[in-house]
Amino acid sequence: MFEIILIMAIAVALAYPLGRYMTGVFSGQAHFSDRLFNPIEKVIYRCIGINPGVSMTWKSYGVAFLLSNLVLGIIAFLILKFQHVLPMNPDGIGPLSWDLALHTAVSFLTNTNQQHYSGQAQLSYLSQGTLIVTLQFVTPAMGLAVCVAMLRGMVGGRDEKFAKDGQERDLGNYYVDVVRGLTRVFIPLAAVVALILASQGVPSTFKGAQNVETLDTQSEVTEQTIPVGPVASMVAIKQLGTNGGGWYGPNSSNPLENPTPVSNAVETIALVLIPMGVVFLAGGMVRRKKFGVMSFVVMAVFSVSFIGLTVYSELQPNAAFNELAAEGSNWEGKETRFGPELSALWGTLTTQTSNGSVNAMHDSFNPVGGLMTRSGMLINGIWGGIGSGFVNFVIYVWIAVFLSGLMIGRTPELFGKKVETREITLLGSLIVLPTIVLLGFTAITVALPALTGNSNPGFHAISQVFYEYTSAFANNGSGFEGLGDDTVWWNISCVIVLILGRYLPLIIPLAIAGMMAKKRTIPTSKASLSVESVTFGVTLVAVILILNFLSFLPAAVIGPIGEALQLASLGLEG
């Protein structure tokens, strides 16, 4: 338990100064980092043909975001489909099938990194060490850029002081925001983390797979082939960028990705560092530090509660070993060098963010642990993905503001901007979207056993399918494993869910922020609703719980809750 407290304390201690630093980076004001990075960024702008002085409305910002994703997606698909004829393939790995190449391209393009392949066996160094790593840098920077633009819109845009009411507002320049996120945040942090991981023994080489003699000289197998590569650099941004797609199929449970307790602690901290920092960034961007504090506390309440429940669950015996072994914690699917507690911590944090990396198999968690991991993804606003997580959190804030205003008879407003029918209609579409998508695809897949490909019967089988689609929609990428998911059905259905779960929840809030930005600002008075108060924080917690309970409680009952009750009825724990 001490290790858990220490890891979380270090993460918070690092996130606060990082959030203040990012506020300066995206504020548009002179910043101490300008002296170092301005010359580099000017070269980048010239190379890509961008005028950094051009301002964008929410519409042009959104179009730039979508077009850049489309271009990157096409390039990614072509590289994956033709990697066998491209350079940097010393092991002679062949091409991916069209559906797997499409799924992989979209998965990494959406910052999800859901893997239906095994990286060390099916991707060349060009695909894995160049394409995948590039997307792992660029896509979180894109999500952060959209979040920053939304925050600007929430307080009237960069031209608020001289723009007229009803006039479209300046939300910044998309390309500038992405480049600044890359050069000033992601690349420096990733370089530091990669060096630390390399010092712990994580491979960092462009040599081909290594052939070594086995330790057991009496065995029939005397030689083993060990895939290596520039693993440390990929793992660094995998964790920092809430990406999650590992170099090896077993992800960070593999000793080459995560060899020591130190590397495990560093990767766990990196997992939540920037998402936590974005919360403090938000307080600075809207010029209301108390709002950032309120947001952090609400997220922390959920985070600590879920961690506590998951750790407790994994410290209970595994029902599968009842009367077969001595009673003890649930060690199934865990690495002995980490144990149940640190595995439960990672499993909870990786699903509270949109990271999705694993150091243990979530499919082996006890039912309550499995319920907590998927609950974090369904809320999708407890830290969340970089940028996209706080965008999802603001959706809950807007809804809570609207409901609070109705309950106390005040005009619903946030930062002096009215929340009216048009905005609530759009927000309503985002509330029902995951319900329709997740329950719909789960029902179709479970109803057709030939498509399902799951490895377990009963309640757990439903959990496997629902988890896979939830992971795709929440830009998470982790899995309940046990699924035969490299099929045309799984690849294409997940592509649809990936696209719906990434772009609508980013574009619609950006549009709402843009519409609210051009409204007249209502001066603060005694009648104004305080969104920094404890009362509003409690209301926000209740809104998040109620919305998700109403939408997904039945799915939980026929999944992990049903499994837990079934085990209890048989006198088994778990």
Coordinates of C-alpha atoms in Angstrom, one line a residue:
M1 CA 0.0 0.0 0.0
F2 CA 2.9 2.3 0.7
E3 CA 4.1 2.0 -2.9
I4 CA 0.7 3.0 -4.2
I5 CA 0.6 6.1 -2.0
L6 CA 4.1 7.0 -3.0
I7 CA 3.5 6.6 -6.7
M8 CA 0.3 8.7 -6.6
A9 CA 2.0 11.4 -4.5
I10 CA 4.9 11.8 -6.9
A11 CA 2.5 11.9 -9.8
V12 CA 0.5 14.8 -8.3
A13 CA 3.7 16.6 -7.2
L14 CA 5.0 16.5 -10.8
A15 CA 1.6 17.2 -12.5
Y16 CA 1.1 20.6 -10.8
P17 CA 4.2 22.3 -12.1
L18 CA 3.7 20.6 -15.4
G19 CA 0.2 22.1 -15.6
R20 CA 1.5 25.6 -14.9
Y21 CA 4.2 25.1 -17.5
M22 CA 1.7 24.0 -20.1
T23 CA -0.5 27.0 -19.3
G24 CA 2.3 29.3 -20.2
V25 CA 3.0 27.4 -23.4
F26 CA -0.5 27.7 -24.7
S27 CA -1.4 31.1 -23.2
G28 CA -0.3 33.1 -26.3
Q29 CA 1.9 35.3 -24.1
A30 CA 5.7 35.4 -24.0
H31 CA 7.1 32.4 -22.2
F32 CA 10.6 31.4 -21.1
S33 CA 10.5 28.4 -23.4
D34 CA 10.3 30.7 -26.4
R35 CA 14.0 31.3 -26.6
L36 CA 14.8 27.6 -27.1
F37 CA 11.8 26.4 -29.1
N38 CA 10.8 29.4 -31.3
P39 CA 13.6 28.9 -33.8
I40 CA 12.8 25.1 -34.1
E41 CA 9.1 25.7 -34.5
K42 CA 9.6 28.4 -37.2
V43 CA 11.5 25.8 -39.3
I44 CA 8.7 23.3 -38.8
Y45 CA 6.1 25.9 -39.9
R46 CA 8.0 26.6 -43.0
C47 CA 8.4 22.9 -43.8
I48 CA 4.7 22.2 -43.5
G49 CA 3.6 25.5 -45.2
I50 CA 1.8 26.9 -42.2
N51 CA 1.4 30.6 -41.3
P52 CA 1.4 30.6 -37.4
G53 CA -0.2 34.0 -37.3
V54 CA -3.5 32.9 -38.8
S55 CA -6.3 32.6 -36.3
M56 CA -9.1 30.0 -36.5
T57 CA -12.7 29.8 -35.5
W58 CA -14.1 26.6 -34.1
K59 CA -15.2 25.5 -37.6
S60 CA -11.8 26.0 -39.3
Y61 CA -10.1 24.5 -36.2
G62 CA -12.3 21.4 -36.4
V63 CA -11.7 21.1 -40.2
A64 CA -8.0 21.3 -39.7
F65 CA -8.1 18.6 -37.1
L66 CA -10.2 16.2 -39.2
L67 CA -8.2 16.8 -42.4
S68 CA -4.9 16.2 -40.7
N69 CA -6.2 13.0 -39.2
L70 CA -7.5 11.8 -42.7
V71 CA -4.0 12.4 -44.3
L72 CA -2.2 10.6 -41.4
G73 CA -4.7 7.7 -41.6
I74 CA -4.1 7.1 -45.3
I75 CA -0.3 7.2 -44.8
A76 CA -0.5 4.8 -41.9
F77 CA -2.7 2.3 -43.7
L78 CA -0.4 2.2 -46.8
I79 CA 2.8 1.7 -44.6
L80 CA 1.2 -1.2 -42.7
K81 CA -0.1 -2.8 -45.9
F82 CA 3.2 -2.6 -47.7
Q83 CA 5.7 -2.9 -44.9
H84 CA 7.2 -6.0 -46.5
V85 CA 8.6 -4.0 -49.5
L86 CA 9.6 -1.0 -47.4
P87 CA 13.0 -0.6 -45.6
M88 CA 13.8 -1.2 -41.9
N89 CA 12.5 -4.8 -41.9
P90 CA 15.5 -6.9 -40.9
D91 CA 13.4 -9.9 -39.8
G92 CA 11.5 -10.0 -43.2
I93 CA 8.0 -9.5 -41.7
G94 CA 5.1 -9.7 -44.1
P95 CA 2.2 -7.3 -44.7
L96 CA -0.9 -7.0 -42.6
S97 CA -4.3 -8.1 -44.0
W98 CA -6.4 -5.2 -45.3
D99 CA -8.8 -5.3 -42.3
L100 CA -6.0 -5.6 -39.7
A101 CA -4.1 -2.8 -41.4
L102 CA -7.2 -0.6 -41.4
H103 CA -7.9 -1.4 -37.7
T104 CA -4.3 -0.7 -36.7
A105 CA -4.1 2.6 -38.6
V106 CA -7.4 3.9 -37.1
S107 CA -6.6 2.6 -33.7
F108 CA -3.4 4.5 -33.4
L109 CA -4.8 7.5 -35.3
T110 CA -7.5 7.9 -32.6
N111 CA -5.0 7.6 -29.7
T112 CA -6.5 4.3 -28.8
N113 CA -3.8 1.8 -29.6
Q114 CA -6.1 -1.2 -29.5
Q115 CA -4.0 -4.1 -30.7
H116 CA -5.4 -7.0 -32.7
Y117 CA -1.8 -8.0 -33.6
S118 CA 1.4 -8.9 -31.8
G119 CA 3.8 -6.1 -32.3
Q120 CA 7.1 -7.9 -32.2
A121 CA 5.9 -10.6 -34.6
Q122 CA 3.8 -8.7 -37.2
L123 CA 5.2 -5.2 -37.5
S124 CA 8.6 -4.1 -39.1
Y125 CA 10.8 -1.6 -37.4
L126 CA 9.5 1.0 -39.9
S127 CA 5.9 0.3 -38.9
Q128 CA 6.6 0.0 -35.2
G129 CA 9.5 2.2 -34.5
T130 CA 8.7 5.0 -36.9
L131 CA 5.0 5.0 -37.9
I132 CA 3.5 3.8 -34.6
V133 CA 5.8 6.0 -32.5
T134 CA 5.1 9.0 -34.6
L135 CA 1.3 8.6 -34.2
Q136 CA 1.8 8.1 -30.5
F137 CA 3.4 11.5 -30.3
V138 CA 1.1 13.3 -32.8
T139 CA -2.3 12.0 -31.8
P140 CA -2.2 13.0 -28.1
A141 CA -0.9 16.4 -29.2
M142 CA -4.0 16.7 -31.4
G143 CA -6.3 15.9 -28.5
L144 CA -4.5 18.4 -26.3
A145 CA -4.9 21.1 -29.0
V146 CA -8.6 20.6 -29.3
C147 CA -8.9 20.8 -25.5
V148 CA -6.9 24.0 -25.4
A149 CA -9.2 25.5 -28.2
M150 CA -12.3 24.5 -26.2
L151 CA -11.0 26.1 -23.1
R152 CA -10.3 29.3 -25.0
G153 CA -13.9 29.2 -26.3
M154 CA -15.3 28.7 -22.8
V155 CA -14.0 32.2 -21.8
G156 CA -14.8 34.0 -25.0
G157 CA -11.9 33.3 -27.2
R158 CA -8.5 35.0 -27.6
D159 CA -10.2 38.1 -29.1
E160 CA -12.9 38.4 -26.4
K161 CA -11.9 42.0 -25.4
F162 CA -12.7 43.6 -28.7
A163 CA -15.0 41.1 -30.5
K164 CA -18.7 41.9 -30.9
D165 CA -21.5 39.8 -29.5
G166 CA -22.5 37.1 -32.0
Q167 CA -19.1 37.3 -33.8
E168 CA -17.2 34.1 -34.4
R169 CA -14.2 34.0 -32.0
D170 CA -10.5 33.2 -32.4
L171 CA -9.8 29.9 -30.7
G172 CA -6.1 29.8 -31.8
N173 CA -4.2 28.0 -34.6
Y174 CA -4.6 24.3 -34.6
Y175 CA -1.2 23.6 -36.2
V176 CA 0.6 25.9 -33.8
D177 CA -1.0 24.2 -30.8
V178 CA -0.1 20.8 -32.1
V179 CA 3.5 21.7 -32.8
R180 CA 3.9 23.4 -29.4
G181 CA 2.5 20.4 -27.7
L182 CA 5.0 18.2 -29.5
T183 CA 8.2 20.3 -29.2
R184 CA 7.6 21.7 -25.7
V185 CA 5.8 18.9 -23.8
F186 CA 5.8 15.4 -25.3
I187 CA 9.3 15.2 -26.9
P188 CA 11.2 16.5 -23.9
L189 CA 9.3 14.4 -21.4
A190 CA 9.6 11.3 -23.5
A191 CA 13.3 11.8 -23.9
V192 CA 13.7 11.8 -20.1
V193 CA 11.5 8.8 -19.5
A194 CA 13.2 6.8 -22.3
L195 CA 16.6 7.4 -20.8
I196 CA 15.3 6.2 -17.4
L197 CA 13.8 3.1 -18.9
A198 CA 16.9 2.3 -20.9
S199 CA 18.9 2.5 -17.7
Q200 CA 16.6 -0.2 -16.2
G201 CA 17.3 -2.6 -19.1
V202 CA 14.6 -1.8 -21.6
P203 CA 16.1 -2.5 -25.1
S204 CA 17.0 0.5 -27.2
T205 CA 18.5 -0.7 -30.5
F206 CA 17.9 -1.1 -34.2
K207 CA 19.5 -4.6 -34.4
G208 CA 17.4 -7.5 -35.4
A209 CA 16.1 -10.3 -33.2
Q210 CA 18.7 -11.8 -30.9
N211 CA 19.4 -15.6 -30.8
V212 CA 20.6 -16.8 -27.4
E213 CA 21.2 -20.1 -25.7
T214 CA 18.7 -21.2 -23.1
L215 CA 19.7 -21.5 -19.5
D216 CA 18.4 -25.1 -19.2
T217 CA 21.0 -27.1 -21.1
Q218 CA 19.1 -30.3 -20.5
S219 CA 16.1 -29.1 -22.4
E220 CA 15.4 -30.1 -26.0
V221 CA 15.2 -26.4 -26.8
T222 CA 18.7 -25.0 -26.7
E223 CA 18.2 -21.7 -28.5
Q224 CA 15.7 -18.9 -28.2
T225 CA 15.0 -15.9 -30.5
I226 CA 14.3 -12.7 -28.6
P227 CA 12.8 -9.8 -30.6
V228 CA 14.4 -6.4 -29.6
G229 CA 14.4 -2.9 -31.1
P230 CA 14.0 0.7 -30.1
V231 CA 11.6 -0.4 -27.3
A232 CA 12.5 2.3 -24.6
S233 CA 11.5 5.2 -26.8
M234 CA 8.2 3.7 -27.8
V235 CA 7.3 2.7 -24.2
A236 CA 8.1 6.2 -23.0
I237 CA 5.6 7.9 -25.3
K238 CA 3.2 4.9 -24.9
Q239 CA 2.8 5.8 -21.3
L240 CA 3.1 9.6 -21.5
G241 CA 0.8 10.0 -24.5
T242 CA -2.0 7.8 -23.0
N243 CA -1.4 5.5 -25.9
G244 CA -0.9 2.1 -24.5
G245 CA 0.1 0.1 -27.5
G246 CA 3.2 -1.8 -26.5
W247 CA 6.2 -3.1 -28.5
Y248 CA 5.4 -6.6 -27.3
G249 CA 2.1 -8.4 -27.4
P250 CA 1.9 -8.8 -23.5
N251 CA 2.6 -5.1 -23.2
S252 CA 4.2 -3.9 -20.0
S253 CA 3.8 -7.3 -18.3
N254 CA 6.7 -8.3 -20.6
P255 CA 10.0 -8.1 -18.7
L256 CA 11.7 -6.4 -21.7
E257 CA 9.1 -3.5 -21.6
N258 CA 9.0 -3.3 -17.8
P259 CA 11.8 -5.2 -16.2
T260 CA 12.1 -3.7 -12.6
P261 CA 10.1 -2.2 -9.8
V262 CA 11.7 1.2 -10.7
S263 CA 10.6 0.9 -14.3
N264 CA 7.1 -0.1 -13.2
A265 CA 6.9 3.0 -10.9
V266 CA 8.1 5.3 -13.6
E267 CA 5.7 3.9 -16.2
T268 CA 2.8 4.2 -13.7
I269 CA 3.6 7.8 -13.0
A270 CA 4.0 8.6 -16.7
L271 CA 0.6 7.0 -17.3
V272 CA -1.2 9.8 -15.4
L273 CA 1.3 12.6 -15.4
I274 CA 0.1 14.7 -18.4
P275 CA -3.7 13.9 -17.9
M276 CA -3.3 15.3 -14.3
G277 CA -1.3 18.2 -15.6
V278 CA -4.1 19.1 -18.1
V279 CA -6.5 19.6 -15.1
F280 CA -4.2 22.3 -13.7
L281 CA -3.7 23.6 -17.3
A282 CA -7.5 24.0 -17.5
G283 CA -7.6 26.1 -14.4
G284 CA -5.0 28.4 -15.8
M285 CA -6.5 28.7 -19.3
V286 CA -9.9 29.7 -18.0
R287 CA -8.2 32.0 -15.4
R288 CA -10.0 30.3 -12.5
K289 CA -7.6 28.2 -10.5
K290 CA -10.4 27.2 -8.1
F291 CA -12.2 25.6 -11.1
G292 CA -9.1 23.5 -11.7
V293 CA -8.9 22.5 -8.0
M294 CA -12.6 21.5 -8.0
S295 CA -12.1 19.5 -11.2
F296 CA -9.0 17.8 -9.7
V297 CA -10.8 16.9 -6.4
V298 CA -13.8 15.4 -8.2
M299 CA -11.6 13.3 -10.4
A300 CA -9.5 12.3 -7.4
V301 CA -12.6 11.1 -5.5
F302 CA -13.5 8.8 -8.3
S303 CA -9.9 7.7 -8.9
V304 CA -9.1 6.9 -5.2
S305 CA -12.4 5.1 -4.8
F306 CA -11.9 2.9 -7.9
I307 CA -8.3 2.2 -6.9
G308 CA -9.4 1.1 -3.4
L309 CA -12.1 -1.2 -4.7
T310 CA -9.8 -2.8 -7.3
V311 CA -7.0 -3.4 -4.8
Y312 CA -9.4 -4.9 -2.3
S313 CA -10.9 -7.1 -5.0
E314 CA -7.5 -8.4 -6.2
L315 CA -6.4 -9.1 -2.6
Q316 CA -9.3 -11.7 -2.4
P317 CA -8.8 -15.3 -3.6
N318 CA -9.5 -16.3 -7.1
A319 CA -12.6 -18.5 -7.3
A320 CA -11.0 -20.6 -10.1
F321 CA -8.4 -21.9 -7.5
N322 CA -11.0 -22.8 -4.8
E323 CA -9.8 -25.9 -2.9
L324 CA -6.9 -26.3 -5.4
A325 CA -4.4 -24.1 -3.5
A326 CA -3.9 -22.2 -0.3
E327 CA -6.1 -19.2 0.1
G328 CA -4.4 -15.9 -0.8
S329 CA -4.6 -12.9 -3.2
N330 CA -5.6 -13.3 -6.8
W331 CA -2.3 -13.9 -8.6
E332 CA -3.7 -15.2 -11.8
G333 CA -2.5 -13.1 -14.7
K334 CA -0.1 -11.1 -12.5
E335 CA 3.7 -10.8 -12.7
T336 CA 5.4 -11.8 -9.5
R337 CA 7.7 -8.8 -9.6
F338 CA 4.7 -6.5 -9.3
G339 CA 2.1 -8.4 -7.3
P340 CA -1.7 -7.9 -7.0
E341 CA -1.6 -4.4 -5.4
L342 CA 0.6 -2.7 -8.1
S343 CA -1.2 -4.6 -10.8
A344 CA -4.5 -3.4 -9.5
L345 CA -3.2 0.2 -9.3
W346 CA -2.0 0.1 -12.9
G347 CA -5.2 -1.6 -14.1
T348 CA -7.3 1.1 -12.5
L349 CA -5.2 4.1 -13.7
T350 CA -4.8 2.8 -17.2
T351 CA -8.6 2.6 -17.6
Q352 CA -9.2 6.0 -15.9
T353 CA -7.0 7.5 -18.5
S354 CA -7.3 6.4 -22.1
N355 CA -3.9 4.7 -21.9
G356 CA -4.9 1.0 -22.0
S357 CA -1.4 -0.4 -21.4
V358 CA -1.3 -3.3 -19.0
N359 CA 1.2 -4.9 -16.6
A360 CA -1.3 -7.7 -15.8
M361 CA -4.2 -9.4 -17.6
H362 CA -7.5 -7.6 -16.9
D363 CA -9.4 -10.7 -18.0
S364 CA -8.0 -12.4 -14.8
F365 CA -9.2 -9.8 -12.4
N366 CA -11.9 -10.7 -10.0
P367 CA -15.4 -9.5 -11.0
V368 CA -15.2 -6.3 -8.9
G369 CA -11.8 -5.4 -10.3
G370 CA -13.1 -6.0 -13.8
L371 CA -16.1 -3.8 -13.1
M372 CA -13.9 -0.9 -11.9
T373 CA -11.7 -1.1 -15.0
R374 CA -14.6 -0.8 -17.4
S375 CA -16.4 1.8 -15.2
G376 CA -13.3 4.0 -15.5
M377 CA -13.6 3.8 -19.3
L378 CA -17.4 4.4 -19.4
I379 CA -17.1 7.6 -17.3
N380 CA -14.1 8.5 -19.6
G381 CA -13.5 11.7 -17.6
I382 CA -11.4 10.6 -14.6
W383 CA -8.1 12.1 -15.8
G384 CA -9.0 10.6 -19.2
G385 CA -6.9 10.8 -22.4
I386 CA -4.7 13.8 -23.0
G387 CA -7.0 16.7 -23.8
S388 CA -9.9 14.4 -24.7
G389 CA -10.3 13.4 -21.1
F390 CA -10.9 16.9 -19.8
V391 CA -13.2 17.6 -22.8
N392 CA -15.3 14.7 -21.6
F393 CA -15.2 16.0 -18.1
V394 CA -16.4 19.4 -19.3
I395 CA -19.4 17.7 -20.9
Y396 CA -20.4 16.5 -17.4
V397 CA -19.8 20.0 -16.1
W398 CA -22.1 21.6 -18.7
I399 CA -24.9 19.1 -17.9
A400 CA -24.4 19.6 -14.2
V401 CA -24.6 23.4 -14.7
F402 CA -27.8 23.1 -16.7
L403 CA -29.5 20.7 -14.1
S404 CA -28.3 22.9 -11.2
G405 CA -29.8 26.0 -12.8
L406 CA -33.1 24.3 -13.3
M407 CA -33.2 23.0 -9.7
I408 CA -32.5 26.4 -8.1
G409 CA -34.3 28.6 -10.6
R410 CA -31.3 30.3 -12.0
T411 CA -30.2 30.8 -15.6
P412 CA -27.7 28.0 -16.4
E413 CA -24.4 29.6 -17.2
L414 CA -20.7 28.7 -17.1
F415 CA -18.1 31.5 -16.8
G416 CA -20.8 34.1 -17.7
K417 CA -22.0 32.2 -20.8
K418 CA -25.5 30.9 -20.9
V419 CA -26.0 27.1 -21.5
E420 CA -29.2 27.0 -23.6
T421 CA -31.3 24.6 -25.6
R422 CA -29.0 24.3 -28.6
E423 CA -26.0 23.4 -26.4
I424 CA -28.0 20.9 -24.3
T425 CA -29.4 19.2 -27.4
L426 CA -25.8 18.6 -28.7
L427 CA -24.8 17.4 -25.2
G428 CA -27.7 15.1 -25.1
S429 CA -26.5 13.4 -28.3
L430 CA -23.1 12.7 -26.6
I431 CA -24.9 11.2 -23.6
V432 CA -26.9 8.6 -25.7
L433 CA -24.1 8.0 -28.2
P434 CA -22.0 5.5 -26.1
T435 CA -25.2 3.7 -25.0
I436 CA -26.3 3.1 -28.5
V437 CA -22.9 2.2 -29.9
L438 CA -21.7 -0.1 -27.0
L439 CA -24.9 -1.9 -26.3
G440 CA -25.8 -2.2 -29.9
F441 CA -22.5 -3.8 -31.1
T442 CA -22.3 -6.0 -28.0
A443 CA -25.8 -7.3 -28.6
I444 CA -25.1 -8.1 -32.3
T445 CA -21.8 -9.8 -31.5
V446 CA -23.1 -11.9 -28.6
A447 CA -26.2 -12.9 -30.6
L448 CA -24.0 -14.3 -33.3
P449 CA -21.6 -16.8 -31.7
A450 CA -19.7 -17.3 -35.0
L451 CA -18.6 -13.6 -34.7
T452 CA -17.8 -13.5 -31.0
G453 CA -14.7 -15.6 -30.7
N454 CA -14.7 -15.4 -26.9
S455 CA -13.1 -18.0 -24.6
N456 CA -15.4 -18.0 -21.7
P457 CA -19.1 -18.9 -21.1
G458 CA -21.8 -17.1 -19.3
F459 CA -21.5 -13.7 -17.6
H460 CA -17.8 -13.4 -18.3
A461 CA -18.3 -14.0 -22.0
I462 CA -20.6 -10.9 -22.2
S463 CA -18.0 -8.9 -20.2
Q464 CA -15.3 -9.8 -22.7
V465 CA -17.3 -8.5 -25.7
F466 CA -18.6 -5.4 -23.9
Y467 CA -15.1 -4.6 -22.6
E468 CA -13.6 -4.7 -26.1
Y469 CA -16.1 -2.2 -27.5
T470 CA -15.9 0.0 -24.4
S471 CA -12.1 0.1 -24.8
A472 CA -12.4 1.1 -28.4
F473 CA -15.0 3.8 -27.8
A474 CA -13.1 5.3 -24.8
N475 CA -9.9 5.6 -26.8
N476 CA -8.4 3.1 -24.3
G477 CA -7.2 0.0 -26.1
S478 CA -6.9 -2.4 -23.2
G479 CA -8.6 -5.7 -23.5
F480 CA -10.2 -8.6 -21.5
E481 CA -8.1 -10.8 -23.8
G482 CA -9.3 -14.3 -24.5
L483 CA -11.0 -12.9 -27.6
G484 CA -10.2 -14.1 -31.1
D485 CA -10.3 -10.5 -32.2
D486 CA -8.2 -10.6 -35.4
T487 CA -11.2 -11.2 -37.7
V488 CA -12.9 -9.1 -40.3
W489 CA -15.9 -8.6 -38.0
W490 CA -13.9 -7.5 -35.0
N491 CA -11.5 -5.3 -37.0
I492 CA -14.2 -3.5 -38.9
S493 CA -16.8 -3.2 -36.1
C494 CA -14.1 -1.8 -33.8
V495 CA -13.0 0.7 -36.5
I496 CA -16.5 2.1 -36.5
V497 CA -16.6 2.3 -32.7
L498 CA -13.1 3.9 -32.7
I499 CA -14.1 6.6 -35.1
L500 CA -17.4 7.4 -33.3
G501 CA -15.7 7.4 -29.9
R502 CA -12.9 9.8 -30.9
Y503 CA -14.2 12.4 -33.3
L504 CA -17.8 13.2 -32.2
P505 CA -16.8 13.6 -28.5
L506 CA -14.1 16.1 -29.6
I507 CA -15.8 18.0 -32.4
I508 CA -19.2 18.5 -30.7
P509 CA -17.7 20.1 -27.4
L510 CA -15.5 22.3 -29.6
A511 CA -18.6 23.4 -31.5
I512 CA -20.4 24.1 -28.2
A513 CA -17.5 26.1 -26.9
G514 CA -17.3 28.1 -30.2
M515 CA -21.1 28.9 -30.0
M516 CA -20.9 29.9 -26.4
A517 CA -17.8 32.0 -27.0
K518 CA -19.7 34.5 -29.1
K519 CA -22.5 35.0 -26.6
R520 CA -22.6 38.1 -24.4
T521 CA -20.9 37.6 -21.1
I522 CA -23.2 37.9 -18.1
P523 CA -21.5 39.8 -15.2
T524 CA -21.0 37.7 -12.1
S525 CA -23.5 38.5 -9.3
K526 CA -25.0 36.8 -6.2
A527 CA -27.4 35.0 -8.5
S528 CA -24.6 33.4 -10.5
L529 CA -23.9 29.7 -9.9
S530 CA -20.5 29.0 -8.4
V531 CA -18.9 26.0 -10.1
E532 CA -15.9 26.2 -7.7
S533 CA -18.0 25.3 -4.6
V534 CA -18.1 22.0 -2.7
T535 CA -21.9 21.9 -3.4
F536 CA -21.4 22.0 -7.1
G537 CA -18.6 19.4 -6.8
V538 CA -20.9 17.0 -5.0
T539 CA -23.6 17.7 -7.6
L540 CA -21.1 16.9 -10.4
V541 CA -20.2 13.6 -8.8
A542 CA -23.9 12.7 -8.6
V543 CA -24.5 13.7 -12.2
I544 CA -21.6 11.5 -13.4
L545 CA -22.8 8.5 -11.4
I546 CA -26.5 8.8 -12.3
L547 CA -25.8 9.2 -16.1
N548 CA -23.6 6.1 -16.2
F549 CA -25.8 4.0 -13.8
L550 CA -28.8 4.7 -16.0
S551 CA -27.0 3.9 -19.2
F552 CA -25.0 0.8 -18.2
L553 CA -26.3 -0.8 -15.0
P554 CA -28.1 -3.5 -16.9
A555 CA -25.0 -4.3 -18.9
A556 CA -23.1 -4.6 -15.6
V557 CA -25.7 -6.8 -14.1
I558 CA -25.4 -9.4 -16.9
G559 CA -21.6 -9.0 -16.8
P560 CA -19.3 -8.6 -13.7
I561 CA -22.1 -8.1 -11.2
G562 CA -23.9 -11.2 -12.3
E563 CA -20.6 -13.1 -12.3
A564 CA -19.9 -11.9 -8.7
L565 CA -23.3 -12.9 -7.5
Q566 CA -23.0 -16.3 -9.2
L567 CA -19.7 -17.0 -7.4
A568 CA -21.2 -15.8 -4.1
S569 CA -24.2 -18.2 -4.6
L570 CA -21.7 -21.1 -5.0
G571 CA -19.9 -20.1 -1.8
L572 CA -16.9 -18.9 -3.7
E573 CA -15.1 -15.5 -3.3
G574 CA -14.0 -13.1 -6.0

